[in-house]
mmCIF file of N, CA and C in Angstrom:
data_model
loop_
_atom_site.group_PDB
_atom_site.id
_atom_site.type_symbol
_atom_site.label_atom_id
_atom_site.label_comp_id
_atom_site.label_asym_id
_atom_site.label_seq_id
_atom_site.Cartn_x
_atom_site.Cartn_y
_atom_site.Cartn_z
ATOM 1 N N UNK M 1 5.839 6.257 -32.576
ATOM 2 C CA UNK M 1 4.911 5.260 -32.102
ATOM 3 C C UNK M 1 5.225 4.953 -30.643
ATOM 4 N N UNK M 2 4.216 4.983 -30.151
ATOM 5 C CA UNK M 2 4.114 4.826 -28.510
ATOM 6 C C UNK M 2 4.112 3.115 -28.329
ATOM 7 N N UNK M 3 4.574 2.413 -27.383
ATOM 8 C CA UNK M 3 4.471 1.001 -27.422
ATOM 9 C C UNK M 3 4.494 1.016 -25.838
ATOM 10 N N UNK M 4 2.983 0.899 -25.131
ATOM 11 C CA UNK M 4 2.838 0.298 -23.533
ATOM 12 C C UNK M 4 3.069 -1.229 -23.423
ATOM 13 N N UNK M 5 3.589 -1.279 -21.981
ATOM 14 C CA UNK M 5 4.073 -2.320 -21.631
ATOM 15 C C UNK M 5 3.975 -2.519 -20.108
ATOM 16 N N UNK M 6 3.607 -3.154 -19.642
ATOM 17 C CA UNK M 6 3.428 -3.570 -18.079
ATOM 18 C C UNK M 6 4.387 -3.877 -17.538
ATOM 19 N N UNK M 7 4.094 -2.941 -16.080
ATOM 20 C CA UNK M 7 5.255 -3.201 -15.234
ATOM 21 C C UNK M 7 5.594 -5.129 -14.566
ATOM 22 N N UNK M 8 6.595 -5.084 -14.483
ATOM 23 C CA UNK M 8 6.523 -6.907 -13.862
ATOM 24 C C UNK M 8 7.433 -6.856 -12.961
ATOM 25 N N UNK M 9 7.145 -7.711 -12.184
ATOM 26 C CA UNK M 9 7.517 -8.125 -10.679
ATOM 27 C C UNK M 9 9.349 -7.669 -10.906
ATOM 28 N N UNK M 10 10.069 -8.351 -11.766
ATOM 29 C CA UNK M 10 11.615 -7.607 -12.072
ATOM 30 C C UNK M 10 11.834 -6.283 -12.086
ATOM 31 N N UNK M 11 10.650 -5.734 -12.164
ATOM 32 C CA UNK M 11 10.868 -4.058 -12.419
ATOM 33 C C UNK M 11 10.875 -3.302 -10.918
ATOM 34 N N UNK M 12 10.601 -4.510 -10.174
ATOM 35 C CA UNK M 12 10.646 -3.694 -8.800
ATOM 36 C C UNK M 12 11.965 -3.853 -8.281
ATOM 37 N N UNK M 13 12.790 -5.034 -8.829
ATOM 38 C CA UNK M 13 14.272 -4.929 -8.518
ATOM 39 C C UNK M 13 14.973 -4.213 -8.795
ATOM 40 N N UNK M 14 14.799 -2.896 -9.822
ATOM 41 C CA UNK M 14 15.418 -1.634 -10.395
ATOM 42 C C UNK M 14 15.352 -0.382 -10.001
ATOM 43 N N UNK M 15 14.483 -0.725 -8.829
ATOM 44 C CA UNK M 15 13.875 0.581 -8.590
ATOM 45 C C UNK M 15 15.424 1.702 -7.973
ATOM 46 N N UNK M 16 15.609 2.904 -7.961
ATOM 47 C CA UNK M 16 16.326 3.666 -7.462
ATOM 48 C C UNK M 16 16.263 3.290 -6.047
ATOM 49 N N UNK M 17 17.445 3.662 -5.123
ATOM 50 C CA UNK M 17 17.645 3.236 -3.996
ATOM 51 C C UNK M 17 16.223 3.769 -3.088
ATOM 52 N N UNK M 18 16.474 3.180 -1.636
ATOM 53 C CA UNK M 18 15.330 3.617 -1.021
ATOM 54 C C UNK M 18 13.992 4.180 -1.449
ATOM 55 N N UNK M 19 13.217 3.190 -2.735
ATOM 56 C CA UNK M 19 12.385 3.482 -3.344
ATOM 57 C C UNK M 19 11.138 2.269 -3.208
ATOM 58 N N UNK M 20 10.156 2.725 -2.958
ATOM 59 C CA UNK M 20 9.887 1.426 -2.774
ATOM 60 C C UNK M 20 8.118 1.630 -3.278
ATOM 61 N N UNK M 21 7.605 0.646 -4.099
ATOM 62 C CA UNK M 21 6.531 0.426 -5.210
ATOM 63 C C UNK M 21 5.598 -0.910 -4.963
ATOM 64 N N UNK M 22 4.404 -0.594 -5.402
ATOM 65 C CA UNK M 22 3.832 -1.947 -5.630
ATOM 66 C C UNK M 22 3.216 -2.043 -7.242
ATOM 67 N N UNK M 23 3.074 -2.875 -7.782
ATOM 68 C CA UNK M 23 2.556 -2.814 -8.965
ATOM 69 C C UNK M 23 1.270 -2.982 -8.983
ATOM 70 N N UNK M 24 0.113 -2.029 -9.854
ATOM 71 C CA UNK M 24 -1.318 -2.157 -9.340
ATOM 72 C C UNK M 24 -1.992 -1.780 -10.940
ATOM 73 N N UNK M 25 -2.584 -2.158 -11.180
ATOM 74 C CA UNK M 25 -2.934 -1.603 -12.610
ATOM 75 C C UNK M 25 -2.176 -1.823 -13.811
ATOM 76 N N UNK M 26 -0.721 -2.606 -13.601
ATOM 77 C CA UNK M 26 -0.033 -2.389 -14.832
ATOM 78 C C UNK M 26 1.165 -1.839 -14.753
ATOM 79 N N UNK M 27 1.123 -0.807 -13.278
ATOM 80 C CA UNK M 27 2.282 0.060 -13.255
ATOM 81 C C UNK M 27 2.493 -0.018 -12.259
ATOM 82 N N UNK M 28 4.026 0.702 -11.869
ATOM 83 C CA UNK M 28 4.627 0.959 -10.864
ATOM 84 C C UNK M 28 4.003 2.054 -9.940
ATOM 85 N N UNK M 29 3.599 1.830 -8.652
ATOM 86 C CA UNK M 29 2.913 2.999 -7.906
ATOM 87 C C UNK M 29 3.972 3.361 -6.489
ATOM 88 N N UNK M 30 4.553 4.476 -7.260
ATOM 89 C CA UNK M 30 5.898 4.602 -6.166
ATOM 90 C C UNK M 30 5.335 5.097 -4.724
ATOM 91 N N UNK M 31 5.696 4.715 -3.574
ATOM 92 C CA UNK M 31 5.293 4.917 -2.136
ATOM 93 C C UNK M 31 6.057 6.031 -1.257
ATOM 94 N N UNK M 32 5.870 7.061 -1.085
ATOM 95 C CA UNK M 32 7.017 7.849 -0.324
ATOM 96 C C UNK M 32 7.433 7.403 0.550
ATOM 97 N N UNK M 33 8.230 8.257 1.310
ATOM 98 C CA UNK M 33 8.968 7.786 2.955
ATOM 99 C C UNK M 33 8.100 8.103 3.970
ATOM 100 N N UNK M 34 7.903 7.786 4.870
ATOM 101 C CA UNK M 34 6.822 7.859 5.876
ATOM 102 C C UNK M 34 7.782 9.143 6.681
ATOM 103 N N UNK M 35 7.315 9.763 7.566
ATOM 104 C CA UNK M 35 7.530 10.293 9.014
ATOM 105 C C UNK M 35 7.584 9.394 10.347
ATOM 106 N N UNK M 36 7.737 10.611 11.247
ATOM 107 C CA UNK M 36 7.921 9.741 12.958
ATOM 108 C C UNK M 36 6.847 8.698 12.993
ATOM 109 N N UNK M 37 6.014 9.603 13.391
ATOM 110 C CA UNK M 37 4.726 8.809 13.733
ATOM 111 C C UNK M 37 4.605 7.583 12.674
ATOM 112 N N UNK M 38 4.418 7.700 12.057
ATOM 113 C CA UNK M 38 3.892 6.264 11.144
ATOM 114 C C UNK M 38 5.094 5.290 10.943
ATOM 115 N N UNK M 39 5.904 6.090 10.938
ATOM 116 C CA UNK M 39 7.479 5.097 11.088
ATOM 117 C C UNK M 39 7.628 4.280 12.234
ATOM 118 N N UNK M 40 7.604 5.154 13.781
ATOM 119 C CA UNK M 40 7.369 4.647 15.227
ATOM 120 C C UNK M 40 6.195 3.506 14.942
ATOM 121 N N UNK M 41 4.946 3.714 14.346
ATOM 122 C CA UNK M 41 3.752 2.625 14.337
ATOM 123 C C UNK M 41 4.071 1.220 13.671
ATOM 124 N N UNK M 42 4.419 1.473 12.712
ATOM 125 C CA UNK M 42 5.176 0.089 11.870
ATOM 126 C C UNK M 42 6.099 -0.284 12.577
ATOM 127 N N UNK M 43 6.963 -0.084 12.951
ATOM 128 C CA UNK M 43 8.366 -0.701 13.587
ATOM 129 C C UNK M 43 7.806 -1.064 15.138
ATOM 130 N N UNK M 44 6.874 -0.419 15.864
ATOM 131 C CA UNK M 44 5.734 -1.054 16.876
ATOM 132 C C UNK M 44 5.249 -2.357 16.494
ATOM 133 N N UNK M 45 4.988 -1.990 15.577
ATOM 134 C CA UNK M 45 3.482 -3.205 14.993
ATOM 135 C C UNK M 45 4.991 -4.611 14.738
ATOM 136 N N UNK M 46 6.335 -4.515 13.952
ATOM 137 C CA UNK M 46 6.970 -5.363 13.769
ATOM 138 C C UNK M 46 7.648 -5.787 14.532
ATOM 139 N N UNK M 47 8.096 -4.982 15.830
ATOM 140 C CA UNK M 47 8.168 -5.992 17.288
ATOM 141 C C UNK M 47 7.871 -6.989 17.761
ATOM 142 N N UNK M 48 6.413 -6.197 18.122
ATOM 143 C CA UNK M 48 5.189 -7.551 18.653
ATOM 144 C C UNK M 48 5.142 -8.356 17.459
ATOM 145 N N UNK M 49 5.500 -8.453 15.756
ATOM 146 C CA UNK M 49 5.415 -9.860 15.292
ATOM 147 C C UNK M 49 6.500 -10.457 15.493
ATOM 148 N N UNK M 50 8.143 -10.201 15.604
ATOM 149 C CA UNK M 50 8.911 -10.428 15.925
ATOM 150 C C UNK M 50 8.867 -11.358 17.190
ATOM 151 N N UNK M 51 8.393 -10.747 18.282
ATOM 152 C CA UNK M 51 8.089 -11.746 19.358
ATOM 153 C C UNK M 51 7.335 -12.796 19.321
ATOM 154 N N UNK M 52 6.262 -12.795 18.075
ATOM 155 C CA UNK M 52 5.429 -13.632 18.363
ATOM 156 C C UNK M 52 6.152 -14.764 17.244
ATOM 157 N N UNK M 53 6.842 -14.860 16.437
ATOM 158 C CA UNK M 53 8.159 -15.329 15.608
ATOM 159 C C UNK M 53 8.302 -16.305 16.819
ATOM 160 N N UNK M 54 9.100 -15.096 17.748
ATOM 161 C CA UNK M 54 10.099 -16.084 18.749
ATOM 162 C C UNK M 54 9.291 -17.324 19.350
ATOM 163 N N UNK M 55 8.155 -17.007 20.250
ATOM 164 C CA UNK M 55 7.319 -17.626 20.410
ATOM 165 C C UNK M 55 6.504 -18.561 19.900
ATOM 166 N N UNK M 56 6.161 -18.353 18.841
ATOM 167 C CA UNK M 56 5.542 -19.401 18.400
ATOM 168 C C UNK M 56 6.080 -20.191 17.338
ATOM 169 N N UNK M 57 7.251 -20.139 16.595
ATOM 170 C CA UNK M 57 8.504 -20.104 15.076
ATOM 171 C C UNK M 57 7.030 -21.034 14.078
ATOM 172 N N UNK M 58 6.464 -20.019 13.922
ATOM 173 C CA UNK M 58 5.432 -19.911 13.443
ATOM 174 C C UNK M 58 5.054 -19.547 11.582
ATOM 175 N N UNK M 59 6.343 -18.766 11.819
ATOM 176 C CA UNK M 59 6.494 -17.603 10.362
ATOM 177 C C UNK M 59 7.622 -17.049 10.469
ATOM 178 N N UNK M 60 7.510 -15.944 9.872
ATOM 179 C CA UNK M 60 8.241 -14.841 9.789
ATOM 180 C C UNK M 60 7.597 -13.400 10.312
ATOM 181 N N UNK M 61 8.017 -12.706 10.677
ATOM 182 C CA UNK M 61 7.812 -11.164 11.358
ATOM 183 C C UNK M 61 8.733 -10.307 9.724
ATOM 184 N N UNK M 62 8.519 -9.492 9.380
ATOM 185 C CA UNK M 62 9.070 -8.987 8.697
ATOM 186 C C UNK M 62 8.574 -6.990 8.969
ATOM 187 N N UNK M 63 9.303 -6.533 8.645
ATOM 188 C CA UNK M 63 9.665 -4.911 8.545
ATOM 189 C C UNK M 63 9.187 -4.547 7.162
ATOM 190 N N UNK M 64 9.092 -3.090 6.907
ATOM 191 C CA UNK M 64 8.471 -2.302 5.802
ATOM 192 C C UNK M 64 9.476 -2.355 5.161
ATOM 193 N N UNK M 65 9.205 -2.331 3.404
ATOM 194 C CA UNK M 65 9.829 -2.671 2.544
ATOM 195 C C UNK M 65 9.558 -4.229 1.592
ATOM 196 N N UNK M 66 9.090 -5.132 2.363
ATOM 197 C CA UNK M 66 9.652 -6.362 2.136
ATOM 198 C C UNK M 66 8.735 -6.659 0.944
ATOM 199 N N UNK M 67 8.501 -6.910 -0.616
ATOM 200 C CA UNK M 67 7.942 -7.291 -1.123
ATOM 201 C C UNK M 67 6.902 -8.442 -1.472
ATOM 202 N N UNK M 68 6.054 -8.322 -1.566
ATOM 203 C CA UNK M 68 4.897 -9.740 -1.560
ATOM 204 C C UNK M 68 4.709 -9.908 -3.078
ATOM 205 N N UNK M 69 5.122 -11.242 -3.601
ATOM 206 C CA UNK M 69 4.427 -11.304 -4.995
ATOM 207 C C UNK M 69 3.151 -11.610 -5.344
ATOM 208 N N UNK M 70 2.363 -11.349 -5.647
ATOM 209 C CA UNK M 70 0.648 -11.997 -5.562
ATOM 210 C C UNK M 70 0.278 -11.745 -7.257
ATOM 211 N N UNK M 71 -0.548 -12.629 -7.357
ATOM 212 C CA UNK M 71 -1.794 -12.460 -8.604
ATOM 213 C C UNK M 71 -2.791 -12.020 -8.558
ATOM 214 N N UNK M 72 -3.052 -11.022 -8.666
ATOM 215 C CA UNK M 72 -4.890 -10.876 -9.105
ATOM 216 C C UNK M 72 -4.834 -10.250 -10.109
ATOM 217 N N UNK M 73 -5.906 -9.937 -10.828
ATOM 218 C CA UNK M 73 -5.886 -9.400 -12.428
ATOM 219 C C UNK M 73 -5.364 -8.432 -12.337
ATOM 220 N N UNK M 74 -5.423 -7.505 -11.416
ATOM 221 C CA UNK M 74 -4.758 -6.035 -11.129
ATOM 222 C C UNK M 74 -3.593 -5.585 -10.402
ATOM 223 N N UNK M 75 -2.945 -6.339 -9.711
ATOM 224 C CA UNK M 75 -1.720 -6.356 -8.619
ATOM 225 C C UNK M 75 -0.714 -7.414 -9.196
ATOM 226 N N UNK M 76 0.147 -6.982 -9.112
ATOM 227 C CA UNK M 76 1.182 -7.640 -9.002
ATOM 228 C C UNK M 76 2.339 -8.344 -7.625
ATOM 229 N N UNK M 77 2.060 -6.754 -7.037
ATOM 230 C CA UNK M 77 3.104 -7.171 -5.759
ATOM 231 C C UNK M 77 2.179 -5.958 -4.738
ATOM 232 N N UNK M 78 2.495 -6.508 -3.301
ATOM 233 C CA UNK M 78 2.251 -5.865 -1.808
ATOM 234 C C UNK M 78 3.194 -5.521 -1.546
ATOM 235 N N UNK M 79 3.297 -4.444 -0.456
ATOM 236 C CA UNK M 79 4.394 -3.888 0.497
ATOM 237 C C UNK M 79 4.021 -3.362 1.386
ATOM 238 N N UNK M 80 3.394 -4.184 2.345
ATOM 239 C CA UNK M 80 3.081 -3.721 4.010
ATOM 240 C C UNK M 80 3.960 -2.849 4.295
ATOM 241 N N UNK M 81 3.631 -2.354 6.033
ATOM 242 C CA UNK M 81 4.596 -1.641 6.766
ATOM 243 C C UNK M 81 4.836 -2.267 7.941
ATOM 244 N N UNK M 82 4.534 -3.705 7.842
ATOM 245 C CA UNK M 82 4.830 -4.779 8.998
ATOM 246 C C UNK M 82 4.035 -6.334 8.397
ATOM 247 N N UNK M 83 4.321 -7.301 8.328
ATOM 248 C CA UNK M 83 3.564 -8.424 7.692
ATOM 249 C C UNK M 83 4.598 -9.225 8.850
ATOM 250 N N UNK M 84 3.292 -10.815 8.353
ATOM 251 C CA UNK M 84 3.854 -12.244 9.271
ATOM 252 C C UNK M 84 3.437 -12.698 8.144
ATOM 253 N N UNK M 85 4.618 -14.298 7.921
ATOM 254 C CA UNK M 85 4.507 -14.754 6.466
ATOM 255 C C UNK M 85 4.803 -16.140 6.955
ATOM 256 N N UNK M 86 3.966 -16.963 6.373
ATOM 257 C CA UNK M 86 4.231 -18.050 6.917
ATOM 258 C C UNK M 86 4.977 -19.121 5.661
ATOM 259 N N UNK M 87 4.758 -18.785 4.600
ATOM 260 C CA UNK M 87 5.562 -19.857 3.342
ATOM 261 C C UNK M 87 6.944 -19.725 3.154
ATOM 262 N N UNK M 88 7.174 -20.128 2.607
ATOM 263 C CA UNK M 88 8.674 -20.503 2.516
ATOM 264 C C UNK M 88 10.175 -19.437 2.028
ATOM 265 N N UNK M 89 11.028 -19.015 2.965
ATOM 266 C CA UNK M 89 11.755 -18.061 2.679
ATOM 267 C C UNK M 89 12.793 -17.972 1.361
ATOM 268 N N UNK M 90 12.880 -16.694 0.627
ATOM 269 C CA UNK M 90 13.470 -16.838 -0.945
ATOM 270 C C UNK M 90 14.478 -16.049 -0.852
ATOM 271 N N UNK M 91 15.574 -16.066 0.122
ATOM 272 C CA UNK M 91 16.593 -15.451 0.295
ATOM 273 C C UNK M 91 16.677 -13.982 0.171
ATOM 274 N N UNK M 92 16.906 -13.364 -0.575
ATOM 275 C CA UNK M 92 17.407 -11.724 -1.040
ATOM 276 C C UNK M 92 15.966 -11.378 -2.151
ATOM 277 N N UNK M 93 15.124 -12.277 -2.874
ATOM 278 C CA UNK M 93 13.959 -12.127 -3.352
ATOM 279 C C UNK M 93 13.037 -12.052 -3.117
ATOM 280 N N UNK M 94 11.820 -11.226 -3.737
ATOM 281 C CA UNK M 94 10.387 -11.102 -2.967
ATOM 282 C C UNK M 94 9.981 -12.406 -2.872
ATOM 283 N N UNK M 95 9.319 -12.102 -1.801
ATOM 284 C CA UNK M 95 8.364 -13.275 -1.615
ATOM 285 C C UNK M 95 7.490 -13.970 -2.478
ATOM 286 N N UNK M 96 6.658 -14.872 -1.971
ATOM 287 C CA UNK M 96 5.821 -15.659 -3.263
ATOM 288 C C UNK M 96 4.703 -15.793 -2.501
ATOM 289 N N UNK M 97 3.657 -14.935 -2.502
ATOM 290 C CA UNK M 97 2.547 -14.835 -2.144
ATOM 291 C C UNK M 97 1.932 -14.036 -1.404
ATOM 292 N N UNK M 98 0.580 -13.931 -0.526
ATOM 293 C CA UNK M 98 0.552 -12.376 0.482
ATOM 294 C C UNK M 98 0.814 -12.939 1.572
ATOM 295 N N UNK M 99 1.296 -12.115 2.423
ATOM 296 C CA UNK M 99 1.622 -12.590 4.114
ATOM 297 C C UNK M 99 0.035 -13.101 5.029
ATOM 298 N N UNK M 100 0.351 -13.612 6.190
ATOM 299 C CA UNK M 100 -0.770 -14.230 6.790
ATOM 300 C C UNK M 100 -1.490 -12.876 7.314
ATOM 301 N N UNK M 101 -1.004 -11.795 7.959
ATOM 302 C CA UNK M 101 -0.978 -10.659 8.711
ATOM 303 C C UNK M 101 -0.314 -9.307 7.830
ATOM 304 N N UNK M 102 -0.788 -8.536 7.425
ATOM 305 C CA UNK M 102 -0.453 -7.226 6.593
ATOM 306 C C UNK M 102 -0.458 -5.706 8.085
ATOM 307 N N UNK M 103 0.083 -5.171 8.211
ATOM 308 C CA UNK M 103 -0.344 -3.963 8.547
ATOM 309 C C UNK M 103 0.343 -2.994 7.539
ATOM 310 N N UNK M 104 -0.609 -1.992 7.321
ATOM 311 C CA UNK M 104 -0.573 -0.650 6.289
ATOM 312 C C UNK M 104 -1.287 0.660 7.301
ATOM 313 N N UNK M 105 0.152 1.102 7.895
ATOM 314 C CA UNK M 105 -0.143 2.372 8.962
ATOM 315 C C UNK M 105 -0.440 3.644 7.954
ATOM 316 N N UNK M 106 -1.448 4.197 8.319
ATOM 317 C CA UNK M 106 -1.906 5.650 7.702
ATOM 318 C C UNK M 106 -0.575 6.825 7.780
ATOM 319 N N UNK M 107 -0.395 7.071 6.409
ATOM 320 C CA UNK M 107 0.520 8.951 6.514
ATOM 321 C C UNK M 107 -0.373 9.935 6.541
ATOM 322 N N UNK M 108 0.408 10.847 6.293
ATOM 323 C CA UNK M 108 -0.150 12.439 7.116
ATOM 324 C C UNK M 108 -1.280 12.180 5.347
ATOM 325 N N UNK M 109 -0.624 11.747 4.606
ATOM 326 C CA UNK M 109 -1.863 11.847 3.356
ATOM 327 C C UNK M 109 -2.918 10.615 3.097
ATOM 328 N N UNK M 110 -2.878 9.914 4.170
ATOM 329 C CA UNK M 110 -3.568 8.728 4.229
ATOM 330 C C UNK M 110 -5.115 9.436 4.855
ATOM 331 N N UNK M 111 -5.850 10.363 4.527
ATOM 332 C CA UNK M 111 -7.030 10.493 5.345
ATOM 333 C C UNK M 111 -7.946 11.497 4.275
ATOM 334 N N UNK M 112 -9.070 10.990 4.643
ATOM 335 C CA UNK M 112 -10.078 12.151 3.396
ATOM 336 C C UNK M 112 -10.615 10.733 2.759
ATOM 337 N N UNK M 113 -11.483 11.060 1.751
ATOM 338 C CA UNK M 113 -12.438 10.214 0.930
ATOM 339 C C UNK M 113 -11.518 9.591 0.019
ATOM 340 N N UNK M 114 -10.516 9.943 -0.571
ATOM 341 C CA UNK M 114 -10.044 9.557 -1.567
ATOM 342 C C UNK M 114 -9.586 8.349 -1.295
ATOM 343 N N UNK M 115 -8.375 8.768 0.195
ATOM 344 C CA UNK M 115 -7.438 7.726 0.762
ATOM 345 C C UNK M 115 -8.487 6.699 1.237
ATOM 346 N N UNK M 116 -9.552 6.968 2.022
ATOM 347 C CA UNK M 116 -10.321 5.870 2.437
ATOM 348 C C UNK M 116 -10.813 5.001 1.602
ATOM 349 N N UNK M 117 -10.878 5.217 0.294
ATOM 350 C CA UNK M 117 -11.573 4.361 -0.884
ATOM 351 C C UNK M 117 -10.264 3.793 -1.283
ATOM 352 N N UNK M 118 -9.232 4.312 -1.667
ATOM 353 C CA UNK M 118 -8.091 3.687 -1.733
ATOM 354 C C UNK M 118 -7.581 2.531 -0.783
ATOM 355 N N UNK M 119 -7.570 2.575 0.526
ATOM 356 C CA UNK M 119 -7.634 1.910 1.787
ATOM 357 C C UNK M 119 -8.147 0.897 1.491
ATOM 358 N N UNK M 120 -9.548 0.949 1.227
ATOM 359 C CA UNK M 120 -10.642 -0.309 0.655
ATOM 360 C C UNK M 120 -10.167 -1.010 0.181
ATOM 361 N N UNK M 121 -10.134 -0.726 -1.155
ATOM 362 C CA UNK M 121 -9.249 -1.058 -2.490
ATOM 363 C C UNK M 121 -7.931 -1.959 -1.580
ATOM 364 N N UNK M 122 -7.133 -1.541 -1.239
ATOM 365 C CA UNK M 122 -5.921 -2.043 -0.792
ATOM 366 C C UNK M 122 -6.261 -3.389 0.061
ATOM 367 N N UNK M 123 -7.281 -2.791 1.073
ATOM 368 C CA UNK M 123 -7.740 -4.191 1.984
ATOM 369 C C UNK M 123 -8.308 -5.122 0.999
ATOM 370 N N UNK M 124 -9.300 -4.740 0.394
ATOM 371 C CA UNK M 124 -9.596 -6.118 -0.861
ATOM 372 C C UNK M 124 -8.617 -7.166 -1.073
ATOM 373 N N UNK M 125 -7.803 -6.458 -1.685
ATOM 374 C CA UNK M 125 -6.693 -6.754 -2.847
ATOM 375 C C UNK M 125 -5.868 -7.587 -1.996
ATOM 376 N N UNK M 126 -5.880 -7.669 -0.386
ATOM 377 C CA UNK M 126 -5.075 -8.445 0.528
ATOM 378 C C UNK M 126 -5.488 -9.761 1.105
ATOM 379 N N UNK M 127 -7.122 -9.075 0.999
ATOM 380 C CA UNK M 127 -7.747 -10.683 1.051
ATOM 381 C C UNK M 127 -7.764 -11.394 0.430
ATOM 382 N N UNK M 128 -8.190 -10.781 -0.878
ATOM 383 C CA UNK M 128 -8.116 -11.895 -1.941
ATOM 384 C C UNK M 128 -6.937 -12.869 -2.462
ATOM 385 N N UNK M 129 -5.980 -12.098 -2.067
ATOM 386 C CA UNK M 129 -4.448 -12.378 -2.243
ATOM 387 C C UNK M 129 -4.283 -13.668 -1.131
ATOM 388 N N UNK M 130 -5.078 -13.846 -0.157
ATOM 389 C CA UNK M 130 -4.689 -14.762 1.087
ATOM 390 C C UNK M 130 -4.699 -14.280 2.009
ATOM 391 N N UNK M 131 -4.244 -12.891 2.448
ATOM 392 C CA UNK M 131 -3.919 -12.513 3.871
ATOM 393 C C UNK M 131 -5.274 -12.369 4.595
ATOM 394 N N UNK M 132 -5.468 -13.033 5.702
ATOM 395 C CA UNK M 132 -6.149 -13.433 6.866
ATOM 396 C C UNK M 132 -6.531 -11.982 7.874
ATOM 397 N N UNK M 133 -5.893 -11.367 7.622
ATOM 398 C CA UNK M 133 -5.973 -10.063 9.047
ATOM 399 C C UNK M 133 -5.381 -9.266 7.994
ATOM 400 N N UNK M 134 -5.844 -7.726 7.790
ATOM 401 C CA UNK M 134 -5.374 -6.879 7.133
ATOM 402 C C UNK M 134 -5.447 -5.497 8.260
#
């Protein structure tokens, strides 16, 4: 006997090292490692929030990886490749909610019909969540 069970926000604390997931449907949707280029773009993009941190102590600037917990019937958790977060910091734990600012830089497999409907999908799922600028 088969017995399904949904992935939950704890299940992303297990993940194997340098692994990194969002939960979408129920399940774990594992994310590969990026390359130069899209690596160089995110860590770009988390500078300029970094500065704007300094400047304005506004939020938070945060780097790729950082988990977002959210609700919608279908998501569980976000994982930009650069976010600004303005609620309240949870030490070594994901966050509690979507960031004000998301960026999600395109990989070499981010392009074609599929990824672009996927893309969609993803931007939805950020608004609805709260985030302001996707």
């Amino acid at each position: 006997m088969s017995i399904k069970t949904e992935a939950i926000f704890e299940d992303l604390y297990h993940l194997p090292d340098n692994c990194k997931a969002e939960i979408v449907n129920g399940k774990l949707v594992l994310m590969s490692p990026t390359g130069f280029l899209p690596g160089r773009a995110g860590g770009e993009i988390y500078a300029n929030l970094r500065d704007y941190e300094r400047l304005t102590k506004s939020g938070y600037a945060l780097p790729d990886n950082v988990g977002f917990i959210v609700n919608l019937p279908h998501r569980r958790s976000l994982s930009p490749d650069a976010a600004f977060y303005t609620g309240k910091p949870t030490g070594g734990k994901f966050l509690n909610g979507a960031p004000m600012f998301a960026a999600e830089v395109r990989s070499e497999n981010d392009y074609g019909d599929k990824a672009e409907k996927d893309m969609a999908s993803k931007r939805r799922d950020y608004f609805a969540a709260g985030t302001l600028v996707v």
